[in-house]
mmCIF file of C-alpha atoms in Angstrom:
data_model
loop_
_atom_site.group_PDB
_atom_site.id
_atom_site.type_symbol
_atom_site.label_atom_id
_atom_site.label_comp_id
_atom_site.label_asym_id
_atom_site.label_seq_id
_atom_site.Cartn_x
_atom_site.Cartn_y
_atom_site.Cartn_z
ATOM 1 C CA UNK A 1 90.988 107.049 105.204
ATOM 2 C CA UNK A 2 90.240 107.696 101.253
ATOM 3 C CA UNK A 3 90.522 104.290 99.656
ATOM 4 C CA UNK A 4 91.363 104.485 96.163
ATOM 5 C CA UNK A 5 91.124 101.358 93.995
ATOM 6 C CA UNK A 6 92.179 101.474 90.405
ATOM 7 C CA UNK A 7 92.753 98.210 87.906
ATOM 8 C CA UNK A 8 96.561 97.927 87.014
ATOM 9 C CA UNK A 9 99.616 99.412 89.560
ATOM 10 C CA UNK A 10 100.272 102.038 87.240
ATOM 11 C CA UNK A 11 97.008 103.709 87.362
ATOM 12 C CA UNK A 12 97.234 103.809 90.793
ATOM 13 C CA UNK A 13 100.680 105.553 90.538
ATOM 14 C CA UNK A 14 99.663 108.323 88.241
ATOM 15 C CA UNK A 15 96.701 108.886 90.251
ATOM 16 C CA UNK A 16 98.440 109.303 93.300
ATOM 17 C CA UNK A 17 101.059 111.500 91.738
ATOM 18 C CA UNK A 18 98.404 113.226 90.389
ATOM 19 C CA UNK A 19 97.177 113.793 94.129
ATOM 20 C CA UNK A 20 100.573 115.045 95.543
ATOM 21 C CA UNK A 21 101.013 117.666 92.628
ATOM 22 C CA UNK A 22 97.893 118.882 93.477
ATOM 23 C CA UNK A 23 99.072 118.898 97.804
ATOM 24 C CA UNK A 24 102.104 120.014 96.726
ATOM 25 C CA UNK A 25 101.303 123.005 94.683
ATOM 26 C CA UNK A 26 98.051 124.249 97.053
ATOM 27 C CA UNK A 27 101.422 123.844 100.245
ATOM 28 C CA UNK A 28 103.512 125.829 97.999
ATOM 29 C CA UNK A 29 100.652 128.745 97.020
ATOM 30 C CA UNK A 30 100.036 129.001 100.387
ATOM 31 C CA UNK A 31 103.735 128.864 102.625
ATOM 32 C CA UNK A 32 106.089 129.557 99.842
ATOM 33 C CA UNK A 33 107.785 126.029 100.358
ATOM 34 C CA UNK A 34 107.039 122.329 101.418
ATOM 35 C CA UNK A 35 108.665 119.675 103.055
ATOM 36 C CA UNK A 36 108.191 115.867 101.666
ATOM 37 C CA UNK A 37 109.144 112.330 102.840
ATOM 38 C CA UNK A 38 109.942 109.502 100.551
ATOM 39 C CA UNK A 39 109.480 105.661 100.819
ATOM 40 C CA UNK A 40 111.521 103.507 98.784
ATOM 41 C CA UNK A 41 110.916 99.638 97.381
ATOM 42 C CA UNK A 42 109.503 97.677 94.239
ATOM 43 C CA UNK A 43 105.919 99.121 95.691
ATOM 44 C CA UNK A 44 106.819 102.854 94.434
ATOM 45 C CA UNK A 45 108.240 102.437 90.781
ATOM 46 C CA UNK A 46 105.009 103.520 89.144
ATOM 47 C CA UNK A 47 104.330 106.409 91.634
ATOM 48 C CA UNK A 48 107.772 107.752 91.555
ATOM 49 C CA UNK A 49 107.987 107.508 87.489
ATOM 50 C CA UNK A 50 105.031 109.824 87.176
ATOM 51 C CA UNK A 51 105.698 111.458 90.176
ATOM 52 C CA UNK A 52 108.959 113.491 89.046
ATOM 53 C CA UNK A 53 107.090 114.170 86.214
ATOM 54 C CA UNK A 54 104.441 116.480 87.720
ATOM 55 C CA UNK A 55 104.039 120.005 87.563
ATOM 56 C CA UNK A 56 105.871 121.080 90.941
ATOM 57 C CA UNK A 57 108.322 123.503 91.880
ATOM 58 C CA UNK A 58 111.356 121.174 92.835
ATOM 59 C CA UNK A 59 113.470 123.876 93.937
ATOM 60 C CA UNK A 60 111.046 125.281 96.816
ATOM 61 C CA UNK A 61 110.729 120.978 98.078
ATOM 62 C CA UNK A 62 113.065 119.979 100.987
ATOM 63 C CA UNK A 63 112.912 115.762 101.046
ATOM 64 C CA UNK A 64 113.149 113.775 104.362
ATOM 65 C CA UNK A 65 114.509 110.285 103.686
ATOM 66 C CA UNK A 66 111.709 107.222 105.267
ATOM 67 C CA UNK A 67 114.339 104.700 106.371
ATOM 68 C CA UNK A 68 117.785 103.355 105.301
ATOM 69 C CA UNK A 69 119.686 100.001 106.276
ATOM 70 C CA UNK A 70 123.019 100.479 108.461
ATOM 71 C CA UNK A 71 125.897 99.772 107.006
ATOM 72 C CA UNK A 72 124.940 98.894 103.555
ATOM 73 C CA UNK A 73 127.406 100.926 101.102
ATOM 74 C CA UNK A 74 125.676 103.412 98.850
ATOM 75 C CA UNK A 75 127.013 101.219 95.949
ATOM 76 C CA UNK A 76 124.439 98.453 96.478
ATOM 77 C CA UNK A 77 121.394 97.975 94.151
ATOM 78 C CA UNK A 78 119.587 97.565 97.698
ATOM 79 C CA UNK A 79 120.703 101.183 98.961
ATOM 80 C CA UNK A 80 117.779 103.182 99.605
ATOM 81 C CA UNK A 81 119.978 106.678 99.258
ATOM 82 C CA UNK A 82 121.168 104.943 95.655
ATOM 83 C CA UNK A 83 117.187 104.391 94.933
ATOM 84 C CA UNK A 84 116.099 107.769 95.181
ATOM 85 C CA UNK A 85 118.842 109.611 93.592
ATOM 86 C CA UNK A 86 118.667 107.579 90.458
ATOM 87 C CA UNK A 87 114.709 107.078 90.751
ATOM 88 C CA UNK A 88 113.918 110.660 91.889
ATOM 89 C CA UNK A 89 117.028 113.038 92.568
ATOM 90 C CA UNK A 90 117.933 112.595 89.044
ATOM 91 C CA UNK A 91 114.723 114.384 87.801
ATOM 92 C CA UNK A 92 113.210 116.282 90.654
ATOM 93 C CA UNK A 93 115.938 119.103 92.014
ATOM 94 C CA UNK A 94 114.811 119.529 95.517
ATOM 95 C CA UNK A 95 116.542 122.723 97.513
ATOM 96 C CA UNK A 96 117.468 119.571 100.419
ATOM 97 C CA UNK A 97 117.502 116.426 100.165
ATOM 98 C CA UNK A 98 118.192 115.002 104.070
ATOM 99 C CA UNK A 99 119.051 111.278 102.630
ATOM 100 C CA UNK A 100 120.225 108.963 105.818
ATOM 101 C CA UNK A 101 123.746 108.028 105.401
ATOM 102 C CA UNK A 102 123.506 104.256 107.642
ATOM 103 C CA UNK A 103 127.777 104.143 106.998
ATOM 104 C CA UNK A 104 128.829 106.248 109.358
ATOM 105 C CA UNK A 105 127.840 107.074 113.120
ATOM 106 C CA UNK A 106 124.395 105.801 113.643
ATOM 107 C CA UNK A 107 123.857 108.033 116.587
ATOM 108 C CA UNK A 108 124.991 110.878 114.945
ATOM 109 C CA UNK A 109 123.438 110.286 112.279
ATOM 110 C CA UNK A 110 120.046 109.978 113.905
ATOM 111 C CA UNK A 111 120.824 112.997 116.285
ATOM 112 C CA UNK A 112 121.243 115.353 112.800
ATOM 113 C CA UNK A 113 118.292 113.772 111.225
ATOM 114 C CA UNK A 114 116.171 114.816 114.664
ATOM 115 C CA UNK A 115 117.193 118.385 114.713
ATOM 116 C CA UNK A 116 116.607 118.694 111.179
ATOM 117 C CA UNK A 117 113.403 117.220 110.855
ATOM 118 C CA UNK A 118 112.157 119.166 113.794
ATOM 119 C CA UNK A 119 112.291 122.610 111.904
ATOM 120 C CA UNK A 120 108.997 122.539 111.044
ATOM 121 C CA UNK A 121 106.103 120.431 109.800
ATOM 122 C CA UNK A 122 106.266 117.754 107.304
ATOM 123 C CA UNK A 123 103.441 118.591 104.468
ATOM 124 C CA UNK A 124 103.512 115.435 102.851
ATOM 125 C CA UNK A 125 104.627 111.852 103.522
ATOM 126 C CA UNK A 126 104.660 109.426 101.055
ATOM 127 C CA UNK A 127 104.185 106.397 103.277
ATOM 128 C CA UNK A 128 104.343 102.783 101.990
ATOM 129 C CA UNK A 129 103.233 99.184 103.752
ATOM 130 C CA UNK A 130 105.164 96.094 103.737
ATOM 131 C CA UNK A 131 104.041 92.772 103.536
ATOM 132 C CA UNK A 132 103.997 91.963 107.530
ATOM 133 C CA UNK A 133 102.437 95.880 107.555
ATOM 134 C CA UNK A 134 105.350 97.226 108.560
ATOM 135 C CA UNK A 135 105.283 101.228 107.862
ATOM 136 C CA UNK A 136 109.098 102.769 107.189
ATOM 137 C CA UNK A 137 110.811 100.134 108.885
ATOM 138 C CA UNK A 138 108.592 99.877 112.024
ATOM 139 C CA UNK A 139 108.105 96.144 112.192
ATOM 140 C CA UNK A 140 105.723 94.513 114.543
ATOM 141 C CA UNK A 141 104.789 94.629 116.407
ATOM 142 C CA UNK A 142 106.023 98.107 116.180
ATOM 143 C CA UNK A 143 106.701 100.920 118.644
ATOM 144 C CA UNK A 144 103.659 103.171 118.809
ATOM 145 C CA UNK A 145 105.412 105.699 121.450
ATOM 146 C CA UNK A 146 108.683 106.292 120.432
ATOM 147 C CA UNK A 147 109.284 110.212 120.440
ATOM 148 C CA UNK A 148 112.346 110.299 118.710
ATOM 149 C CA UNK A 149 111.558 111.561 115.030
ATOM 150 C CA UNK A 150 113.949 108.567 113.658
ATOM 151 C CA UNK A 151 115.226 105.510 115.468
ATOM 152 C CA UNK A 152 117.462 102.690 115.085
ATOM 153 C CA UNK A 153 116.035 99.300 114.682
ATOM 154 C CA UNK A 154 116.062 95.602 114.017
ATOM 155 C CA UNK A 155 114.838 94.189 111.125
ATOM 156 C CA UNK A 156 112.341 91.195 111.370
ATOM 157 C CA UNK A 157 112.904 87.979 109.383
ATOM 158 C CA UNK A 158 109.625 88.637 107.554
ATOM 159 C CA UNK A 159 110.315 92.040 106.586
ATOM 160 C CA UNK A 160 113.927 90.522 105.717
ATOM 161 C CA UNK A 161 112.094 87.673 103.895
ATOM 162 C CA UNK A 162 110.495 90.443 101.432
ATOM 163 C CA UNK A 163 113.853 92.366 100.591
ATOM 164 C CA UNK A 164 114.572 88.966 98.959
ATOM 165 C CA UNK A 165 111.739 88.313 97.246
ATOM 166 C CA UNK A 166 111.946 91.726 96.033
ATOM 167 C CA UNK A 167 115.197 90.711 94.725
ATOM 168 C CA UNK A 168 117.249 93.250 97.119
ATOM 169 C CA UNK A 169 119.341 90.681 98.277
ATOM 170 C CA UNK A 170 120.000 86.614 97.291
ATOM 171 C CA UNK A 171 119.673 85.484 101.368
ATOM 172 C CA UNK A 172 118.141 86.976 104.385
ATOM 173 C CA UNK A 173 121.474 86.349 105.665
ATOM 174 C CA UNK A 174 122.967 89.221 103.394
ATOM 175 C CA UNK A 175 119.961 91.532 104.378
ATOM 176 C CA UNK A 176 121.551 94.179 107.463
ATOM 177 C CA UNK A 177 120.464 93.533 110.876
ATOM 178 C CA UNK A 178 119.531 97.259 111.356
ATOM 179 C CA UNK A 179 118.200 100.087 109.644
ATOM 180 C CA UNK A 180 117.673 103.696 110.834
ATOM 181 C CA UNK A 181 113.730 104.399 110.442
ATOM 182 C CA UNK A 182 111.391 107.066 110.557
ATOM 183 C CA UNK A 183 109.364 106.594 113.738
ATOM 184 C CA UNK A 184 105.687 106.271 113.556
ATOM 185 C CA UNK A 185 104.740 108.896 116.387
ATOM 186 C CA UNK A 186 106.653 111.184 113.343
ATOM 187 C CA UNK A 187 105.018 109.981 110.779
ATOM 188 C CA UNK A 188 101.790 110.815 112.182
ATOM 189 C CA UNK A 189 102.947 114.645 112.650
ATOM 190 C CA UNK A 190 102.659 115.082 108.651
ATOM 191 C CA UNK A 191 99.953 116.932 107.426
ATOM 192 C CA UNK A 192 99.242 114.728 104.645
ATOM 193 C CA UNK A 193 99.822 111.118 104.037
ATOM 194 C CA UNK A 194 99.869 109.109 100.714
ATOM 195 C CA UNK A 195 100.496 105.286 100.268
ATOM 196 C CA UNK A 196 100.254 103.587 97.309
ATOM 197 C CA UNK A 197 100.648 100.149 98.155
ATOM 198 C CA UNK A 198 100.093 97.604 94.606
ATOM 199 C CA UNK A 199 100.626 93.954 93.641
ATOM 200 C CA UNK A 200 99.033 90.654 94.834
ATOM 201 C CA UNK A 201 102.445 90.353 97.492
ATOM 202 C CA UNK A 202 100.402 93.213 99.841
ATOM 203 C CA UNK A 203 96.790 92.083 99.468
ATOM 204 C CA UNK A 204 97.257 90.069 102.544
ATOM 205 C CA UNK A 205 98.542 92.916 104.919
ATOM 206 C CA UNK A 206 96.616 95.726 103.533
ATOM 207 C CA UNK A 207 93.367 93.414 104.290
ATOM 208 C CA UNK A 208 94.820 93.184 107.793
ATOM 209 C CA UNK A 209 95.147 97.005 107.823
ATOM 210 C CA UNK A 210 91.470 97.676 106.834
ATOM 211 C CA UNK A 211 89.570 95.165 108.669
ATOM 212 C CA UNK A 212 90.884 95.177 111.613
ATOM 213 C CA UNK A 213 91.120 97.853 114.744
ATOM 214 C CA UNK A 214 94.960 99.719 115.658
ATOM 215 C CA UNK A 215 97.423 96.980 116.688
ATOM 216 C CA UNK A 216 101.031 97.203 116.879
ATOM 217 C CA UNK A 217 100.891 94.029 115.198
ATOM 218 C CA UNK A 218 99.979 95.506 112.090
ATOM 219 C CA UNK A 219 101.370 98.677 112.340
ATOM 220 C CA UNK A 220 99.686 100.209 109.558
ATOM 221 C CA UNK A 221 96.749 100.133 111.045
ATOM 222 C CA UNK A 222 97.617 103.356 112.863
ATOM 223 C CA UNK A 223 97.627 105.124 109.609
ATOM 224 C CA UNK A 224 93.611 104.854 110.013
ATOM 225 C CA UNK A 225 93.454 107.332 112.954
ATOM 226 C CA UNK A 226 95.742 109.827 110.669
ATOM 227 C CA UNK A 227 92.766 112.796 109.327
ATOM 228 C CA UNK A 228 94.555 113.043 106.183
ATOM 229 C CA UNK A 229 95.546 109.341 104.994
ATOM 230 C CA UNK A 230 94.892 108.254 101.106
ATOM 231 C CA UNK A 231 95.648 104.693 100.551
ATOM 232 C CA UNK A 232 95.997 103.718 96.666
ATOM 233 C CA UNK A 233 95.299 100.085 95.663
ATOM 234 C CA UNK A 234 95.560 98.237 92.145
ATOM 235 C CA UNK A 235 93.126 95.276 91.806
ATOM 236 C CA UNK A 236 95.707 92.845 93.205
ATOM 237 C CA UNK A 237 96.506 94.412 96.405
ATOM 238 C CA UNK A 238 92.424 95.174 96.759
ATOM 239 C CA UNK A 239 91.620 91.789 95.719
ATOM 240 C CA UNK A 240 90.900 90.637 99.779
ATOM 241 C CA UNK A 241 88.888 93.762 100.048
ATOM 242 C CA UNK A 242 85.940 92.509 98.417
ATOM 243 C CA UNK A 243 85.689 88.904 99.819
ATOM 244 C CA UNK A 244 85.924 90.554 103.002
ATOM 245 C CA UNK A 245 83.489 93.193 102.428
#
């Protein structure tokens, strides 16, 4: 792991953004292309506003969608496929963008996804952590094994809790039961892996990440056995770090 700490959420976006250009361009030099995954949520404003910014050649990017809730419509402020075509889509034209469509045939939906997504390597996942250190939508204690590139799944109260308090939704009752999610076995396969994770709301899980050893319970703890994992912090979400340390 390369722990980055920086003082204000922002700085921590740019620099990570600043990181992926760099991944992305070197991928690019070298294969001609590159494949990307994208998280979503209040955690990745700052990353994604510099992000699409950067000096990269869009059109030689093909974009794998993290996770998406089943049976939301697209028209929702909480749909993840609505969140990245006005937050990224809209600035960054990708040659593919696989976005999960969780209206229509899950299974079908997850079978396309598979076969895609098992072309070839992903070069770069942009990965973030939830507040019960849930990774994608892989709640705890989350399924370490799975071989299925993405997965359907049910959605925890806690993780439910934070789609609130994010403003997402006005209940937990309104949040979906299910979501279609990235599995972690296939988030491990990408060669590179970038989470930038700010704001007092993750201090507590991303000091349960650090300090302790792999444990479905906090799933993001498996990112630590990953040889290529950057983890960008602003001084809230580090704040643990040091009383710990």
């Amino acid at each position: 792991m390369q722990l980055n700490i920086f003082e204000y959420a922002d700085q921590a976006g740019l620099e990570a953004a600043r990181t992926c250009e760099a991944i992305l361009r070197d991928t690019i030099a070298k294969q001609g292309h590159a494949r990307i995954v994208l998280s979503t949520g209040a955690s990745q404003f700052e990353f994604l506003s510099h992000f699409v910014k950067m000096n990269i050649e869009w059109d030689k990017i093909e974009m794998f969608h993290l996770d998406e809730y089943i049976g939301l419509p697209e028209s929702r402020p909480a749909s993840f496929r609505k969140y990245l075509k006005e937050r990224f889509l809209k600035y960054a034209p990708v040659s593919r963008a696989w976005l999960i469509d969780g209206e229509g045939d899950e299974g079908q939906t997850v079978e396309r996804l598979n076969d895609e997504i098992a072309k070839a390597p992903v070069d770069l996942a942009l990965i973030g952590i939830g507040e019960n250190a849930h990774i994608a939508f892989n709640d705890p204690p989350a399924d370490f094994d799975n071989e299925s590139p993405y997965t359907i799944v049910n959605l925890s109260d806690t993780c439910k809790t934070q789609q609130v308090r994010e403003g997402w939704f006005d209940t937990n009752a309104d949040v979906p039961q299910q979501a279609i999610t990235m599995t972690v076995k296939q988030i491990l396969k990408s060669r590179h892996i970038v989470s930038v994770v700010p704001h007092q709301a993750k201090a507590s899980a991303i000091l349960n990440t650090i300090q302790g050893g792999v444990d479905h319970n906090v799933p993001a703890t498996i990112l630590k056995t990953h040889p290529s994992w950057r983890l960008y912090l602003d001084k809230e979400s580090a704040a643990p770090i040091y009383q710990w340390a």
